[in-house]
PDB file of C-alpha atoms in Angstrom:
ATOM      1  CA  LEU V  28      81.350 273.488-150.064  1.00  0.00           C
ATOM      2  CA  VAL V  29      83.723 275.406-147.767  1.00  0.00           C
ATOM      3  CA  TYR V  30      82.828 278.678-149.468  1.00  0.00           C
ATOM      4  CA  ARG V  31      79.125 277.779-149.281  1.00  0.00           C
ATOM      5  CA  VAL V  32      79.358 277.689-145.482  1.00  0.00           C
ATOM      6  CA  ALA V  33      81.254 280.995-145.442  1.00  0.00           C
ATOM      7  CA  GLU V  34      78.670 282.588-147.740  1.00  0.00           C
ATOM      8  CA  ALA V  35      75.748 281.351-145.609  1.00  0.00           C
ATOM      9  CA  ILE V  36      77.357 282.842-142.499  1.00  0.00           C
ATOM     10  CA  GLY V  37      77.997 286.081-144.393  1.00  0.00           C
ATOM     11  CA  GLY V  38      74.381 286.177-145.638  1.00  0.00           C
ATOM     12  CA  ILE V  39      73.032 285.802-142.105  1.00  0.00           C
ATOM     13  CA  PHE V  40      75.541 288.199-140.540  1.00  0.00           C
ATOM     14  CA  PHE V  41      75.129 290.905-143.230  1.00  0.00           C
ATOM     15  CA  ASN V  42      71.381 290.254-143.668  1.00  0.00           C
ATOM     16  CA  SER V  43      71.723 289.678-147.433  1.00  0.00           C
ATOM     17  CA  LEU V  44      69.203 287.551-149.344  1.00  0.00           C
ATOM     18  CA  ALA V  45      71.444 287.579-152.409  1.00  0.00           C
ATOM     19  CA  LEU V  46      74.226 285.906-150.408  1.00  0.00           C
ATOM     20  CA  LEU V  47      71.839 283.428-148.774  1.00  0.00           C
ATOM     21  CA  ALA V  48      70.306 282.556-152.149  1.00  0.00           C
ATOM     22  CA  ASP V  49      73.750 282.154-153.647  1.00  0.00           C
ATOM     23  CA  SER V  50      74.764 279.974-150.704  1.00  0.00           C
ATOM     24  CA  GLY V  51      71.849 277.620-151.324  1.00  0.00           C
ATOM     25  CA  HIS V  52      72.704 277.624-154.976  1.00  0.00           C
ATOM     26  CA  MET V  53      76.325 276.775-154.132  1.00  0.00           C
ATOM     27  CA  LEU V  54      75.123 273.743-152.170  1.00  0.00           C
ATOM     28  CA  SER V  55      73.126 272.546-155.173  1.00  0.00           C
ATOM     29  CA  ASP V  56      76.185 273.167-157.349  1.00  0.00           C
ATOM     30  CA  ALA V  57      78.313 270.911-155.172  1.00  0.00           C
ATOM     31  CA  MET V  58      75.620 268.227-155.342  1.00  0.00           C
ATOM     32  CA  ALA V  59      75.290 268.697-159.119  1.00  0.00           C
ATOM     33  CA  LEU V  60      79.030 268.382-159.672  1.00  0.00           C
ATOM     34  CA  GLY V  61      79.139 265.260-157.516  1.00  0.00           C
ATOM     35  CA  LEU V  62      76.158 263.775-159.350  1.00  0.00           C
ATOM     36  CA  SER V  63      77.720 264.550-162.735  1.00  0.00           C
ATOM     37  CA  TRP V  64      80.986 262.924-161.699  1.00  0.00           C
ATOM     38  CA  ILE V  65      79.179 259.796-160.477  1.00  0.00           C
ATOM     39  CA  ALA V  66      77.104 259.636-163.674  1.00  0.00           C
ATOM     40  CA  ILE V  67      80.234 259.809-165.841  1.00  0.00           C
ATOM     41  CA  HIS V  68      81.803 256.891-163.997  1.00  0.00           C
ATOM     42  CA  ILE V  69      78.589 254.825-164.085  1.00  0.00           C
ATOM     43  CA  GLY V  70      78.317 255.570-167.805  1.00  0.00           C
ATOM     44  CA  LYS V  71      81.721 253.979-168.388  1.00  0.00           C
ATOM     45  CA  LYS V  72      80.459 250.569-167.259  1.00  0.00           C
ATOM     46  CA  ARG V  73      80.441 248.006-170.054  1.00  0.00           C
ATOM     47  CA  PRO V  74      77.132 246.773-171.542  1.00  0.00           C
ATOM     48  CA  SER V  75      75.667 243.613-170.088  1.00  0.00           C
ATOM     49  CA  ASP V  76      72.991 241.074-170.997  1.00  0.00           C
ATOM     50  CA  SER V  77      70.474 243.070-168.975  1.00  0.00           C
ATOM     51  CA  HIS V  78      71.694 246.512-170.196  1.00  0.00           C
ATOM     52  CA  THR V  79      72.756 246.011-173.815  1.00  0.00           C
ATOM     53  CA  PHE V  80      73.219 249.739-174.416  1.00  0.00           C
ATOM     54  CA  GLY V  81      75.358 250.138-171.329  1.00  0.00           C
ATOM     55  CA  PHE V  82      74.811 252.831-168.722  1.00  0.00           C
ATOM     56  CA  ARG V  83      75.587 256.002-170.684  1.00  0.00           C
ATOM     57  CA  ARG V  84      72.035 257.286-170.284  1.00  0.00           C
ATOM     58  CA  THR V  85      72.862 257.894-166.614  1.00  0.00           C
ATOM     59  CA  GLU V  86      74.477 261.156-167.738  1.00  0.00           C
ATOM     60  CA  ILE V  87      71.188 262.322-169.270  1.00  0.00           C
ATOM     61  CA  LEU V  88      69.317 261.542-166.059  1.00  0.00           C
ATOM     62  CA  ALA V  89      71.910 263.552-164.128  1.00  0.00           C
ATOM     63  CA  ALA V  90      71.562 266.470-166.558  1.00  0.00           C
ATOM     64  CA  LEU V  91      67.762 266.474-166.229  1.00  0.00           C
ATOM     65  CA  PHE V  92      67.991 266.309-162.435  1.00  0.00           C
ATOM     66  CA  ASN V  93      70.425 269.237-162.416  1.00  0.00           C
ATOM     67  CA  GLY V  94      68.095 271.319-164.569  1.00  0.00           C
ATOM     68  CA  VAL V  95      65.060 270.610-162.380  1.00  0.00           C
ATOM     69  CA  ALA V  96      67.104 271.307-159.236  1.00  0.00           C
ATOM     70  CA  LEU V  97      67.983 274.750-160.608  1.00  0.00           C
ATOM     71  CA  TRP V  98      64.295 275.578-161.046  1.00  0.00           C
ATOM     72  CA  ALA V  99      63.485 274.407-157.521  1.00  0.00           C
ATOM     73  CA  ILE V 100      66.156 276.745-156.151  1.00  0.00           C
ATOM     74  CA  VAL V 101      64.742 279.621-158.201  1.00  0.00           C
ATOM     75  CA  GLY V 102      61.322 278.985-156.655  1.00  0.00           C
ATOM     76  CA  VAL V 103      62.765 279.402-153.156  1.00  0.00           C
ATOM     77  CA  ILE V 104      64.628 282.570-154.220  1.00  0.00           C
ATOM     78  CA  PHE V 105      61.458 284.097-155.718  1.00  0.00           C
ATOM     79  CA  TYR V 106      59.452 283.375-152.564  1.00  0.00           C
ATOM     80  CA  GLU V 107      61.981 284.976-150.236  1.00  0.00           C
ATOM     81  CA  ALA V 108      62.617 287.889-152.622  1.00  0.00           C
ATOM     82  CA  GLY V 109      58.897 288.671-152.800  1.00  0.00           C
ATOM     83  CA  ARG V 110      58.699 288.682-149.019  1.00  0.00           C
ATOM     84  CA  ARG V 111      61.640 291.080-148.719  1.00  0.00           C
ATOM     85  CA  LEU V 112      60.432 293.405-151.478  1.00  0.00           C
ATOM     86  CA  PHE V 113      57.277 294.082-149.446  1.00  0.00           C
ATOM     87  CA  ASN V 114      59.152 294.127-146.143  1.00  0.00           C
ATOM     88  CA  PRO V 115      62.666 295.490-146.852  1.00  0.00           C
ATOM     89  CA  VAL V 116      65.444 294.784-144.353  1.00  0.00           C
ATOM     90  CA  ASP V 117      68.739 296.596-143.839  1.00  0.00           C
ATOM     91  CA  VAL V 118      71.676 294.988-145.662  1.00  0.00           C
ATOM     92  CA  GLN V 119      75.346 295.637-144.815  1.00  0.00           C
ATOM     93  CA  GLY V 120      76.708 296.486-148.242  1.00  0.00           C
ATOM     94  CA  HIS V 121      80.453 296.360-147.519  1.00  0.00           C
ATOM     95  CA  GLY V 122      80.462 292.880-145.999  1.00  0.00           C
ATOM     96  CA  MET V 123      78.121 291.625-148.703  1.00  0.00           C
ATOM     97  CA  LEU V 124      80.429 293.020-151.405  1.00  0.00           C
ATOM     98  CA  TYR V 125      83.587 291.373-150.043  1.00  0.00           C
ATOM     99  CA  VAL V 126      81.970 287.953-149.663  1.00  0.00           C
ATOM    100  CA  ALA V 127      80.395 288.153-153.123  1.00  0.00           C
ATOM    101  CA  LEU V 128      83.680 289.143-154.793  1.00  0.00           C
ATOM    102  CA  PHE V 129      85.425 286.121-153.321  1.00  0.00           C
ATOM    103  CA  GLY V 130      82.569 283.886-154.487  1.00  0.00           C
ATOM    104  CA  LEU V 131      82.718 285.347-157.991  1.00  0.00           C
ATOM    105  CA  ILE V 132      86.416 284.444-158.252  1.00  0.00           C
ATOM    106  CA  ILE V 133      85.757 280.856-157.120  1.00  0.00           C
ATOM    107  CA  ASN V 134      82.851 280.359-159.514  1.00  0.00           C
ATOM    108  CA  LEU V 135      84.680 281.808-162.509  1.00  0.00           C
ATOM    109  CA  ALA V 136      87.607 279.481-161.804  1.00  0.00           C
ATOM    110  CA  MET V 137      85.250 276.485-161.677  1.00  0.00           C
ATOM    111  CA  ALA V 138      83.506 277.581-164.879  1.00  0.00           C
ATOM    112  CA  ARG V 139      86.877 277.874-166.611  1.00  0.00           C
ATOM    113  CA  LEU V 140      87.717 274.279-165.663  1.00  0.00           C
ATOM    114  CA  LEU V 141      84.427 272.943-167.073  1.00  0.00           C
ATOM    115  CA  PHE V 142      84.155 275.171-170.171  1.00  0.00           C
ATOM    116  CA  SER V 143      86.367 273.096-172.480  1.00  0.00           C
ATOM    117  CA  SER V 144      84.272 269.939-171.924  1.00  0.00           C
ATOM    118  CA  ALA V 145      80.811 271.550-171.783  1.00  0.00           C
ATOM    119  CA  SER V 146      80.194 271.035-175.510  1.00  0.00           C
ATOM    120  CA  GLU V 147      81.141 267.335-175.403  1.00  0.00           C
ATOM    121  CA  SER V 148      78.576 266.103-172.878  1.00  0.00           C
ATOM    122  CA  ILE V 149      75.112 267.310-171.892  1.00  0.00           C
ATOM    123  CA  ASN V 150      75.880 266.093-168.375  1.00  0.00           C
ATOM    124  CA  ILE V 151      78.985 268.285-168.067  1.00  0.00           C
ATOM    125  CA  ARG V 152      77.032 271.138-169.677  1.00  0.00           C
ATOM    126  CA  GLY V 153      74.512 270.804-166.848  1.00  0.00           C
ATOM    127  CA  ALA V 154      77.295 271.071-164.274  1.00  0.00           C
ATOM    128  CA  PHE V 155      78.783 274.023-166.177  1.00  0.00           C
ATOM    129  CA  LEU V 156      75.418 275.838-166.190  1.00  0.00           C
ATOM    130  CA  HIS V 157      75.141 275.335-162.435  1.00  0.00           C
ATOM    131  CA  VAL V 158      78.533 276.952-161.868  1.00  0.00           C
ATOM    132  CA  LEU V 159      77.899 279.703-164.437  1.00  0.00           C
ATOM    133  CA  SER V 160      74.528 280.588-162.909  1.00  0.00           C
ATOM    134  CA  ASP V 161      76.209 280.679-159.512  1.00  0.00           C
ATOM    135  CA  ALA V 162      78.792 283.084-160.922  1.00  0.00           C
ATOM    136  CA  LEU V 163      75.861 285.246-162.051  1.00  0.00           C
ATOM    137  CA  GLY V 164      74.527 285.080-158.509  1.00  0.00           C
ATOM    138  CA  SER V 165      77.843 286.264-157.108  1.00  0.00           C
ATOM    139  CA  LEU V 166      78.035 289.020-159.737  1.00  0.00           C
ATOM    140  CA  GLY V 167      74.520 290.129-158.843  1.00  0.00           C
ATOM    141  CA  ALA V 168      75.456 290.243-155.169  1.00  0.00           C
ATOM    142  CA  VAL V 169      78.507 292.360-156.058  1.00  0.00           C
ATOM    143  CA  VAL V 170      76.333 294.815-157.996  1.00  0.00           C
ATOM    144  CA  ALA V 171      73.759 294.923-155.196  1.00  0.00           C
ATOM    145  CA  GLY V 172      76.512 295.513-152.610  1.00  0.00           C
ATOM    146  CA  VAL V 173      77.928 298.462-154.584  1.00  0.00           C
ATOM    147  CA  ILE V 174      74.471 300.031-155.052  1.00  0.00           C
ATOM    148  CA  ILE V 175      73.596 299.629-151.365  1.00  0.00           C
ATOM    149  CA  ILE V 176      76.914 301.168-150.274  1.00  0.00           C
ATOM    150  CA  PHE V 177      76.376 304.313-152.354  1.00  0.00           C
ATOM    151  CA  THR V 178      72.564 304.696-152.245  1.00  0.00           C
ATOM    152  CA  GLN V 179      71.347 302.718-149.193  1.00  0.00           C
ATOM    153  CA  ALA V 180      68.665 301.235-151.466  1.00  0.00           C
ATOM    154  CA  HIS V 181      68.273 297.956-149.566  1.00  0.00           C
ATOM    155  CA  TRP V 182      65.430 296.772-151.819  1.00  0.00           C
ATOM    156  CA  VAL V 183      68.043 296.223-154.538  1.00  0.00           C
ATOM    157  CA  ASP V 184      69.161 293.034-152.765  1.00  0.00           C
ATOM    158  CA  PRO V 185      65.928 291.028-153.355  1.00  0.00           C
ATOM    159  CA  LEU V 186      65.447 292.645-156.771  1.00  0.00           C
ATOM    160  CA  ILE V 187      68.862 291.398-157.930  1.00  0.00           C
ATOM    161  CA  SER V 188      67.932 287.944-156.605  1.00  0.00           C
ATOM    162  CA  VAL V 189      64.800 287.918-158.789  1.00  0.00           C
ATOM    163  CA  LEU V 190      66.770 288.955-161.884  1.00  0.00           C
ATOM    164  CA  ILE V 191      69.317 286.215-161.189  1.00  0.00           C
ATOM    165  CA  GLY V 192      66.449 283.725-160.893  1.00  0.00           C
ATOM    166  CA  PHE V 193      65.136 284.613-164.338  1.00  0.00           C
ATOM    167  CA  LEU V 194      68.633 284.276-165.804  1.00  0.00           C
ATOM    168  CA  ILE V 195      68.935 280.806-164.260  1.00  0.00           C
ATOM    169  CA  ILE V 196      65.578 279.747-165.740  1.00  0.00           C
ATOM    170  CA  TYR V 197      66.595 281.038-169.166  1.00  0.00           C
ATOM    171  CA  SER V 198      69.995 279.319-169.140  1.00  0.00           C
ATOM    172  CA  SER V 199      68.641 275.965-167.909  1.00  0.00           C
ATOM    173  CA  TRP V 200      65.591 275.762-170.212  1.00  0.00           C
ATOM    174  CA  GLY V 201      67.602 274.267-173.080  1.00  0.00           C
ATOM    175  CA  LEU V 202      69.220 271.723-170.756  1.00  0.00           C
ATOM    176  CA  ILE V 203      65.862 270.467-169.482  1.00  0.00           C
ATOM    177  CA  THR V 204      64.176 270.303-172.902  1.00  0.00           C
ATOM    178  CA  GLU V 205      67.151 268.579-174.536  1.00  0.00           C
ATOM    179  CA  SER V 206      67.413 266.026-171.720  1.00  0.00           C
ATOM    180  CA  PHE V 207      63.690 265.300-171.980  1.00  0.00           C
ATOM    181  CA  HIS V 208      63.972 265.011-175.784  1.00  0.00           C
ATOM    182  CA  ILE V 209      66.749 262.428-175.447  1.00  0.00           C
ATOM    183  CA  LEU V 210      64.912 260.425-172.769  1.00  0.00           C
ATOM    184  CA  MET V 211      61.827 260.359-175.034  1.00  0.00           C
ATOM    185  CA  GLU V 212      63.960 258.814-177.817  1.00  0.00           C
ATOM    186  CA  GLY V 213      63.735 261.977-179.921  1.00  0.00           C
ATOM    187  CA  VAL V 214      65.680 262.335-183.171  1.00  0.00           C
ATOM    188  CA  PRO V 215      69.157 263.812-182.521  1.00  0.00           C
ATOM    189  CA  LYS V 216      69.845 267.298-183.813  1.00  0.00           C
ATOM    190  CA  GLY V 217      71.174 267.519-187.359  1.00  0.00           C
ATOM    191  CA  TYR V 218      69.444 264.367-188.674  1.00  0.00           C
ATOM    192  CA  ASP V 219      66.608 264.285-191.218  1.00  0.00           C
ATOM    193  CA  VAL V 220      64.666 261.014-190.919  1.00  0.00           C
ATOM    194  CA  SER V 221      62.860 261.447-194.242  1.00  0.00           C
ATOM    195  CA  ARG V 222      66.084 262.043-196.126  1.00  0.00           C
ATOM    196  CA  ILE V 223      67.789 259.052-194.474  1.00  0.00           C
ATOM    197  CA  GLU V 224      64.841 256.852-195.438  1.00  0.00           C
ATOM    198  CA  LEU V 225      64.978 258.066-199.049  1.00  0.00           C
ATOM    199  CA  GLU V 226      68.738 257.482-199.227  1.00  0.00           C
ATOM    200  CA  LEU V 227      68.368 253.927-197.911  1.00  0.00           C
ATOM    201  CA  ALA V 228      65.496 253.192-200.311  1.00  0.00           C
ATOM    202  CA  SER V 229      67.603 254.419-203.252  1.00  0.00           C
ATOM    203  CA  LEU V 230      70.388 251.895-202.630  1.00  0.00           C
ATOM    204  CA  PRO V 231      70.719 249.105-205.230  1.00  0.00           C
ATOM    205  CA  GLY V 232      68.487 246.106-204.500  1.00  0.00           C
ATOM    206  CA  VAL V 233      66.409 247.872-201.818  1.00  0.00           C
ATOM    207  CA  CYS V 234      62.681 247.578-202.331  1.00  0.00           C
ATOM    208  CA  CYS V 235      61.479 249.647-199.396  1.00  0.00           C
ATOM    209  CA  VAL V 236      62.348 250.827-195.904  1.00  0.00           C
ATOM    210  CA  TYR V 237      59.930 250.984-192.981  1.00  0.00           C
ATOM    211  CA  ASP V 238      59.840 251.112-189.174  1.00  0.00           C
ATOM    212  CA  LEU V 239      62.863 253.428-189.164  1.00  0.00           C
ATOM    213  CA  HIS V 240      63.921 254.804-185.772  1.00  0.00           C
ATOM    214  CA  LEU V 241      66.675 257.271-184.948  1.00  0.00           C
ATOM    215  CA  TRP V 242      67.642 258.151-181.386  1.00  0.00           C
ATOM    216  CA  SER V 243      70.522 258.884-179.037  1.00  0.00           C
ATOM    217  CA  ILE V 244      71.554 257.289-175.770  1.00  0.00           C
ATOM    218  CA  ASN V 245      73.803 260.019-174.403  1.00  0.00           C
ATOM    219  CA  GLY V 246      73.162 263.081-176.579  1.00  0.00           C
ATOM    220  CA  TYR V 247      76.213 262.810-178.829  1.00  0.00           C
ATOM    221  CA  GLU V 248      75.980 259.325-180.383  1.00  0.00           C
ATOM    222  CA  ALA V 249      73.211 258.550-182.884  1.00  0.00           C
ATOM    223  CA  HIS V 250      71.647 255.091-183.244  1.00  0.00           C
ATOM    224  CA  LEU V 251      69.420 253.819-186.051  1.00  0.00           C
ATOM    225  CA  SER V 252      67.238 250.773-186.582  1.00  0.00           C
ATOM    226  CA  ALA V 253      65.060 249.974-189.603  1.00  0.00           C
ATOM    227  CA  HIS V 254      63.492 247.129-191.587  1.00  0.00           C
ATOM    228  CA  VAL V 255      64.996 247.049-195.075  1.00  0.00           C
ATOM    229  CA  VAL V 256      63.191 244.899-197.655  1.00  0.00           C
ATOM    230  CA  MET V 257      65.290 243.644-200.564  1.00  0.00           C
ATOM    231  CA  CYS V 258      63.962 243.011-204.055  1.00  0.00           C
ATOM    232  CA  ASP V 259      63.226 239.345-204.898  1.00  0.00           C
ATOM    233  CA  ASP V 260      65.245 239.446-208.087  1.00  0.00           C
ATOM    234  CA  TYR V 261      68.228 241.348-206.644  1.00  0.00           C
ATOM    235  CA  ASP V 262      71.537 239.584-207.232  1.00  0.00           C
ATOM    236  CA  ASP V 263      74.195 240.860-204.855  1.00  0.00           C
ATOM    237  CA  PRO V 264      77.493 241.171-206.807  1.00  0.00           C
TER     238      PRO V 264
END
């Protein structure tokens, strides 16, 4: 949050859209990290009579919100970038470069902290993608600063912002679709419903299996329910 303020001031002072876009993105990152942290703690609450599955789905809601928030930020970046591409403004490359380099270091450090847990929770993966996309924003601002210093091509600043926007959309697409899949009670990855049904039906004494459902609450735990009909003449040993 402290760096976000510094980057916003730098973006205004050096007239850089890339820095301003990254500053807005940094604000959303701070909100995303806070939301992810809150969701993790809410998810630890024990199940109750009114919430028999507990509150672990809160993490999926946080992940979906983070993904949608990323796309909203990209929309703002695209609008401002389009405006500046048609009406270029002078950008101070040196100041932009120094601010962006400092931001890149901060974002890479944050990404390193989250990387080890990103594969364990879709919620943490959402927070990790926020930080990683912000690191891409800082890297893009660094590249734009270097190009402007040596070529005075000020249109590179909004162009880099557009490229960063597309990278953010690409990286967050899987997060949004997976979150939506989980919220819609989709079958978890790696499970074959037909094969599970056949395996259950082949067990001794089982006549048939129907109304089989397979879903996940939090993205990494699978749950199953089914009606299993036993044979009338089956004698359980």
